[in-house]
PDB file of C-alpha atoms and ligand atoms in Angstrom:
ATOM      1  CA  UNK A1290       0.080   0.159  -0.061  1.00  0.00           C
ATOM      2  CA  UNK A1291       1.375   3.243  -0.991  1.00  0.00           C
ATOM      3  CA  UNK A1292       2.028   5.644   2.117  1.00  0.00           C
ATOM      4  CA  UNK A1293       2.549   9.505   2.269  1.00  0.00           C
ATOM      5  CA  UNK A1294       6.243  10.165   1.785  1.00  0.00           C
ATOM      6  CA  UNK A1295       6.809  13.965   2.372  1.00  0.00           C
ATOM      7  CA  UNK A1296      10.585  13.331   3.448  1.00  0.00           C
ATOM      8  CA  UNK A1297      11.227  11.398   0.197  1.00  0.00           C
ATOM      9  CA  UNK A1298      13.870  13.475  -1.649  1.00  0.00           C
ATOM     10  CA  UNK A1299      15.431  12.916  -4.940  1.00  0.00           C
ATOM     11  CA  UNK A1300      18.710  10.957  -4.695  1.00  0.00           C
ATOM     12  CA  UNK A1301      20.430  13.318  -7.212  1.00  0.00           C
ATOM     13  CA  UNK A1302      18.463  16.790  -6.721  1.00  0.00           C
ATOM     14  CA  UNK A1303      18.567  18.722  -9.858  1.00  0.00           C
ATOM     15  CA  UNK A1304      19.866  21.865  -8.419  1.00  0.00           C
ATOM     16  CA  UNK A1305      21.320  23.277 -11.622  1.00  0.00           C
ATOM     17  CA  UNK A1306      19.801  22.709 -15.047  1.00  0.00           C
ATOM     18  CA  UNK A1307      22.019  20.006 -16.857  1.00  0.00           C
ATOM     19  CA  UNK A1308      20.922  20.739 -20.312  1.00  0.00           C
ATOM     20  CA  UNK A1309      19.736  23.681 -22.404  1.00  0.00           C
ATOM     21  CA  UNK A1310      16.026  22.323 -22.904  1.00  0.00           C
ATOM     22  CA  UNK A1311      12.932  21.794 -20.412  1.00  0.00           C
ATOM     23  CA  UNK A1312      12.109  18.333 -18.881  1.00  0.00           C
ATOM     24  CA  UNK A1313      11.317  15.742 -21.676  1.00  0.00           C
ATOM     25  CA  UNK A1314       9.208  13.550 -19.389  1.00  0.00           C
ATOM     26  CA  UNK A1315       6.702  15.020 -16.662  1.00  0.00           C
ATOM     27  CA  UNK A1316       5.783  12.646 -14.005  1.00  0.00           C
ATOM     28  CA  UNK A1317       2.380  13.697 -12.354  1.00  0.00           C
ATOM     29  CA  UNK A1318       0.752  11.614  -9.837  1.00  0.00           C
ATOM     30  CA  UNK A1319      -2.936  12.527  -7.915  1.00  0.00           C
ATOM     31  CA  UNK A1320      -1.338  12.722  -4.379  1.00  0.00           C
ATOM     32  CA  UNK A1321       1.955  13.189  -2.560  1.00  0.00           C
ATOM     33  CA  UNK A1322       0.797   9.486  -0.872  1.00  0.00           C
ATOM     34  CA  UNK A1323       1.789   8.185  -4.382  1.00  0.00           C
ATOM     35  CA  UNK A1324       5.218   9.539  -4.312  1.00  0.00           C
ATOM     36  CA  UNK A1325       6.916   6.629  -2.955  1.00  0.00           C
ATOM     37  CA  UNK A1326       6.035   4.506  -5.897  1.00  0.00           C
ATOM     38  CA  UNK A1327       6.060   7.063  -8.545  1.00  0.00           C
ATOM     39  CA  UNK A1328       9.618   8.097  -7.451  1.00  0.00           C
ATOM     40  CA  UNK A1329      10.459   4.628  -9.157  1.00  0.00           C
ATOM     41  CA  UNK A1330       9.838   6.197 -12.401  1.00  0.00           C
ATOM     42  CA  UNK A1331      12.200   9.349 -11.611  1.00  0.00           C
ATOM     43  CA  UNK A1332      14.912   6.853 -10.229  1.00  0.00           C
ATOM     44  CA  UNK A1333      14.851   4.860 -13.331  1.00  0.00           C
ATOM     45  CA  UNK A1334      14.882   7.955 -15.838  1.00  0.00           C
ATOM     46  CA  UNK A1335      18.075   9.235 -14.087  1.00  0.00           C
ATOM     47  CA  UNK A1336      19.769   5.957 -14.758  1.00  0.00           C
ATOM     48  CA  UNK A1337      19.559   6.880 -18.378  1.00  0.00           C
ATOM     49  CA  UNK A1338      20.583  10.578 -17.603  1.00  0.00           C
ATOM     50  CA  UNK A1339      17.093  11.979 -18.418  1.00  0.00           C
ATOM     51  CA  UNK A1340      15.944  14.393 -15.253  1.00  0.00           C
ATOM     52  CA  UNK A1341      12.290  14.335 -15.330  1.00  0.00           C
ATOM     53  CA  UNK A1342       9.933  17.018 -13.634  1.00  0.00           C
ATOM     54  CA  UNK A1343       7.701  15.527 -11.184  1.00  0.00           C
ATOM     55  CA  UNK A1344       4.581  17.307  -9.331  1.00  0.00           C
ATOM     56  CA  UNK A1345       1.438  16.395  -7.837  1.00  0.00           C
ATOM     57  CA  UNK A1346      -1.857  16.982 -10.129  1.00  0.00           C
ATOM     58  CA  UNK A1347      -5.215  15.424  -8.919  1.00  0.00           C
ATOM     59  CA  UNK A1348      -7.911  14.819 -11.492  1.00  0.00           C
ATOM     60  CA  UNK A1349     -10.607  15.143  -8.846  1.00  0.00           C
ATOM     61  CA  UNK A1350      -9.266  17.941  -6.392  1.00  0.00           C
ATOM     62  CA  UNK A1351      -7.465  20.057  -8.995  1.00  0.00           C
ATOM     63  CA  UNK A1352      -9.532  19.241 -12.264  1.00  0.00           C
ATOM     64  CA  UNK A1353      -8.310  22.936 -13.746  1.00  0.00           C
ATOM     65  CA  UNK A1354      -4.681  22.239 -12.862  1.00  0.00           C
ATOM     66  CA  UNK A1355      -4.790  18.904 -14.663  1.00  0.00           C
ATOM     67  CA  UNK A1356      -6.337  20.749 -17.837  1.00  0.00           C
ATOM     68  CA  UNK A1357      -3.643  23.119 -17.933  1.00  0.00           C
ATOM     69  CA  UNK A1358      -0.779  20.945 -17.346  1.00  0.00           C
ATOM     70  CA  UNK A1359      -1.866  18.379 -19.975  1.00  0.00           C
ATOM     71  CA  UNK A1360      -2.653  21.140 -22.426  1.00  0.00           C
ATOM     72  CA  UNK A1361       0.616  23.314 -21.955  1.00  0.00           C
ATOM     73  CA  UNK A1362       2.957  20.071 -21.693  1.00  0.00           C
ATOM     74  CA  UNK A1363       3.850  19.877 -25.349  1.00  0.00           C
ATOM     75  CA  UNK A1364       4.268  23.540 -25.840  1.00  0.00           C
ATOM     76  CA  UNK A1365       6.755  23.452 -22.983  1.00  0.00           C
ATOM     77  CA  UNK A1366       8.729  20.611 -24.336  1.00  0.00           C
ATOM     78  CA  UNK A1367       7.512  17.640 -22.698  1.00  0.00           C
ATOM     79  CA  UNK A1368       7.691  14.449 -24.856  1.00  0.00           C
ATOM     80  CA  UNK A1369       5.989  11.747 -22.769  1.00  0.00           C
ATOM     81  CA  UNK A1370       4.048  12.006 -19.628  1.00  0.00           C
ATOM     82  CA  UNK A1371       3.754   9.423 -17.082  1.00  0.00           C
ATOM     83  CA  UNK A1372       0.862   9.833 -14.577  1.00  0.00           C
ATOM     84  CA  UNK A1373       0.344   7.454 -11.540  1.00  0.00           C
ATOM     85  CA  UNK A1374      -2.934   7.398  -9.542  1.00  0.00           C
ATOM     86  CA  UNK A1375      -4.800   5.103  -7.279  1.00  0.00           C
ATOM     87  CA  UNK A1376      -8.530   4.079  -6.513  1.00  0.00           C
ATOM     88  CA  UNK A1377     -10.648   5.750  -8.797  1.00  0.00           C
ATOM     89  CA  UNK A1378      -7.584   6.615 -10.799  1.00  0.00           C
ATOM     90  CA  UNK A1379      -8.698   9.306 -13.608  1.00  0.00           C
ATOM     91  CA  UNK A1380      -5.532  11.023 -13.870  1.00  0.00           C
ATOM     92  CA  UNK A1381      -3.912   9.260 -16.740  1.00  0.00           C
ATOM     93  CA  UNK A1382      -6.961   8.967 -18.893  1.00  0.00           C
ATOM     94  CA  UNK A1383      -7.927  12.713 -18.100  1.00  0.00           C
ATOM     95  CA  UNK A1384      -4.471  13.768 -18.854  1.00  0.00           C
ATOM     96  CA  UNK A1385      -4.428  11.774 -22.077  1.00  0.00           C
ATOM     97  CA  UNK A1386      -8.034  13.528 -23.132  1.00  0.00           C
ATOM     98  CA  UNK A1387      -6.231  16.850 -22.997  1.00  0.00           C
ATOM     99  CA  UNK A1388      -2.957  16.198 -24.924  1.00  0.00           C
ATOM    100  CA  UNK A1389      -1.492  14.272 -27.948  1.00  0.00           C
ATOM    101  CA  UNK A1390       1.708  13.419 -26.066  1.00  0.00           C
ATOM    102  CA  UNK A1391       2.016   9.801 -25.445  1.00  0.00           C
ATOM    103  CA  UNK A1392       0.672   9.038 -21.889  1.00  0.00           C
ATOM    104  CA  UNK A1393       1.695   6.283 -19.598  1.00  0.00           C
ATOM    105  CA  UNK A1394      -0.189   5.566 -16.919  1.00  0.00           C
ATOM    106  CA  UNK A1395       0.318   3.724 -13.481  1.00  0.00           C
ATOM    107  CA  UNK A1396      -1.973   1.917 -11.271  1.00  0.00           C
ATOM    108  CA  UNK A1397      -1.154   2.793  -7.614  1.00  0.00           C
ATOM    109  CA  UNK A1398      -1.900   0.373  -5.084  1.00  0.00           C
ATOM    110  CA  UNK A1399      -3.160   3.179  -2.849  1.00  0.00           C
ATOM    111  CA  UNK A1400      -4.830   3.579   0.734  1.00  0.00           C
ATOM    112  CA  UNK A1401      -8.237   3.947  -0.913  1.00  0.00           C
ATOM    113  CA  UNK A1402      -7.910   0.938  -3.456  1.00  0.00           C
ATOM    114  CA  UNK A1403      -9.509  -2.070  -3.760  1.00  0.00           C
ATOM    115  CA  UNK A1404      -5.924  -4.200  -3.685  1.00  0.00           C
ATOM    116  CA  UNK A1405      -4.942  -2.089  -6.800  1.00  0.00           C
ATOM    117  CA  UNK A1406      -7.892  -3.422  -9.099  1.00  0.00           C
ATOM    118  CA  UNK A1407      -9.830  -0.268  -9.366  1.00  0.00           C
ATOM    119  CA  UNK A1408      -6.735   1.657 -10.252  1.00  0.00           C
ATOM    120  CA  UNK A1409      -5.674  -0.799 -12.707  1.00  0.00           C
ATOM    121  CA  UNK A1410      -8.880  -1.316 -14.511  1.00  0.00           C
ATOM    122  CA  UNK A1411      -9.638   2.536 -14.295  1.00  0.00           C
ATOM    123  CA  UNK A1412      -6.236   3.535 -16.142  1.00  0.00           C
ATOM    124  CA  UNK A1413      -6.242   0.151 -18.587  1.00  0.00           C
ATOM    125  CA  UNK A1414      -9.715   0.283 -19.840  1.00  0.00           C
ATOM    126  CA  UNK A1415      -9.728   3.525 -21.749  1.00  0.00           C
ATOM    127  CA  UNK A1416     -12.157   3.880 -24.591  1.00  0.00           C
ATOM    128  CA  UNK A1417     -11.302   4.197 -28.349  1.00  0.00           C
ATOM    129  CA  UNK A1418      -9.724   7.070 -29.418  1.00  0.00           C
ATOM    130  CA  UNK A1419      -8.015   7.920 -26.143  1.00  0.00           C
ATOM    131  CA  UNK A1420      -5.025   5.607 -25.444  1.00  0.00           C
ATOM    132  CA  UNK A1421      -3.131   5.345 -22.109  1.00  0.00           C
ATOM    133  CA  UNK A1422      -0.133   2.771 -22.082  1.00  0.00           C
ATOM    134  CA  UNK A1423      -0.951   0.918 -18.805  1.00  0.00           C
ATOM    135  CA  UNK A1424       1.945  -0.845 -16.785  1.00  0.00           C
ATOM    136  CA  UNK A1425       1.341  -2.961 -13.979  1.00  0.00           C
ATOM    137  CA  UNK A1426       0.139  -2.223 -10.709  1.00  0.00           C
ATOM    138  CA  UNK A1427       2.847  -0.002  -8.819  1.00  0.00           C
ATOM    139  CA  UNK A1428       4.980  -0.578 -12.052  1.00  0.00           C
ATOM    140  CA  UNK A1429       6.427   3.063 -12.156  1.00  0.00           C
ATOM    141  CA  UNK A1430      10.047   1.798 -12.761  1.00  0.00           C
ATOM    142  CA  UNK A1431       8.927   0.185 -15.906  1.00  0.00           C
ATOM    143  CA  UNK A1432       7.046   3.427 -16.839  1.00  0.00           C
ATOM    144  CA  UNK A1433      10.569   5.109 -16.590  1.00  0.00           C
ATOM    145  CA  UNK A1434      12.269   2.842 -18.844  1.00  0.00           C
ATOM    146  CA  UNK A1435       8.888   2.742 -21.332  1.00  0.00           C
ATOM    147  CA  UNK A1436       9.631   6.565 -21.419  1.00  0.00           C
ATOM    148  CA  UNK A1437      13.424   6.511 -21.901  1.00  0.00           C
ATOM    149  CA  UNK A1438      12.472   3.838 -24.775  1.00  0.00           C
ATOM    150  CA  UNK A1439      10.387   6.498 -26.666  1.00  0.00           C
ATOM    151  CA  UNK A1440      12.859   9.113 -26.063  1.00  0.00           C
ATOM    152  CA  UNK A1441      15.344   6.922 -27.690  1.00  0.00           C
ATOM    153  CA  UNK A1442      13.552   6.869 -30.848  1.00  0.00           C
ATOM    154  CA  UNK A1443      15.352  10.186 -31.520  1.00  0.00           C
ATOM    155  CA  UNK A1444      18.314  10.202 -29.068  1.00  0.00           C
ATOM    156  CA  UNK A1445      21.227   7.956 -29.679  1.00  0.00           C
ATOM    157  CA  UNK A1446      22.637   8.658 -26.478  1.00  0.00           C
ATOM    158  CA  UNK A1447      19.348   7.237 -24.687  1.00  0.00           C
ATOM    159  CA  UNK A1448      19.293   4.388 -26.902  1.00  0.00           C
ATOM    160  CA  UNK A1449      22.916   3.503 -25.703  1.00  0.00           C
ATOM    161  CA  UNK A1450      22.103   3.718 -22.288  1.00  0.00           C
ATOM    162  CA  UNK A1451      19.000   1.379 -22.882  1.00  0.00           C
ATOM    163  CA  UNK A1452      21.129  -1.297 -24.720  1.00  0.00           C
ATOM    164  CA  UNK A1453      23.486  -1.388 -22.023  1.00  0.00           C
ATOM    165  CA  UNK A1454      20.600  -1.944 -19.403  1.00  0.00           C
ATOM    166  CA  UNK A1455      19.379  -4.705 -21.548  1.00  0.00           C
ATOM    167  CA  UNK A1456      23.007  -6.419 -21.379  1.00  0.00           C
ATOM    168  CA  UNK A1457      23.360  -5.613 -17.585  1.00  0.00           C
ATOM    169  CA  UNK A1458      20.009  -7.531 -17.137  1.00  0.00           C
ATOM    170  CA  UNK A1459      20.994 -10.267 -19.017  1.00  0.00           C
ATOM    171  CA  UNK A1460      24.429 -10.418 -16.775  1.00  0.00           C
ATOM    172  CA  UNK A1461      22.559 -10.496 -13.619  1.00  0.00           C
ATOM    173  CA  UNK A1462      20.350 -13.708 -14.767  1.00  0.00           C
ATOM    174  CA  UNK A1463      23.394 -15.153 -16.036  1.00  0.00           C
ATOM    175  CA  UNK A1464      25.134 -14.912 -12.616  1.00  0.00           C
ATOM    176  CA  UNK A1465      21.914 -16.320 -10.761  1.00  0.00           C
ATOM    177  CA  UNK A1466      22.227 -19.150 -13.391  1.00  0.00           C
ATOM    178  CA  UNK A1467      25.743 -19.875 -12.308  1.00  0.00           C
ATOM    179  CA  UNK A1468      24.576 -19.686  -8.652  1.00  0.00           C
ATOM    180  CA  UNK A1469      21.718 -22.229  -8.707  1.00  0.00           C
ATOM    181  CA  UNK A1470      23.819 -24.700 -10.759  1.00  0.00           C
ATOM    182  CA  UNK A1471      26.749 -24.024  -8.072  1.00  0.00           C
ATOM    183  CA  UNK A1472      23.888 -25.344  -5.517  1.00  0.00           C
ATOM    184  CA  UNK A1473      23.949 -28.748  -6.999  1.00  0.00           C
ATOM    185  CA  UNK A1474      20.875 -28.757  -9.527  1.00  0.00           C
ATOM    186  CA  UNK A1475      21.367 -30.387 -12.869  1.00  0.00           C
ATOM    187  CA  UNK A1476      21.642 -28.458 -15.552  1.00  0.00           C
ATOM    188  CA  UNK A1477      23.153 -29.920 -19.046  1.00  0.00           C
ATOM    189  CA  UNK A1478      22.154 -26.539 -20.999  1.00  0.00           C
ATOM    190  CA  UNK A1479      24.676 -24.346 -19.690  1.00  0.00           C
TER     191      UNK A1479
HETATM  192  C1  RP5 B2258      -5.894   8.935  -5.643  1.00  0.00           C
HETATM  193  O1  RP5 B2258      -6.177   8.697  -4.321  1.00  0.00           O
HETATM  194  C2  RP5 B2258      -4.431   9.288  -5.180  1.00  0.00           C
HETATM  195  O2  RP5 B2258      -3.559   9.444  -6.777  1.00  0.00           O
HETATM  196  C3  RP5 B2258      -4.009   8.389  -4.334  1.00  0.00           C
HETATM  197  O3  RP5 B2258      -3.417   7.113  -4.886  1.00  0.00           O
HETATM  198  C4  RP5 B2258      -5.365   7.716  -3.536  1.00  0.00           C
HETATM  199  C5  RP5 B2258      -5.410   8.406  -2.376  1.00  0.00           C
HETATM  200  O4  RP5 B2258      -4.744  10.038  -2.068  1.00  0.00           O
HETATM  201  P1  RP5 B2258      -4.868  10.732  -0.646  1.00  0.00           P
HETATM  202  O5  RP5 B2258      -6.102  10.458  -0.022  1.00  0.00           O
HETATM  203  O6  RP5 B2258      -3.530   9.899  -0.044  1.00  0.00           O
HETATM  204  O7  RP5 B2258      -4.439  11.800  -0.996  1.00  0.00           O
HETATM  205  O8  RP5 B2258      -6.553  10.036  -6.184  1.00  0.00           O
END
């Protein structure tokens, strides 16, 4: 269950702008209580040297802010929006309704959620014409990777880091293969 995490600070605070351009990825969430989960998207993007912006936008409590955020995102230079919410999770769908930017939805298993199912179905079951790319419940890290993959279509530096990340995952699994083999299990494949 997601908790309020007002003390959660970015590991690498973006004190100075590192690039000439504004944020390429916007991460929004319905409540500060979503931050513990949604921080995973920010941390993952930082691994690919993408510093996202991150803020609270509530579909139900700040509907005007939602509309303004979504409508201005493209002209502000944002390329992908990651939106996370729990319970009756209307934020990602309503962001998508107000922009042509790709929107990645993160269903959050929040304090008001029925085990994540309500959040997931609210974000996943979008009507024709307004897609939201939905990741797993609490799957903010995958949302960060997916956003990086979208940026990598036009950025060879991010693409290179994604390639390295794939290789790293392969290395980790192969380490486990060795560990399990060393435990004495039969493996005639490797
Ligand atoms: C949703 O309600 C938020 O995205 C959050 O997941 C959930 C609970 O919000 P709080 O009551 O903790 O602010 O809108």
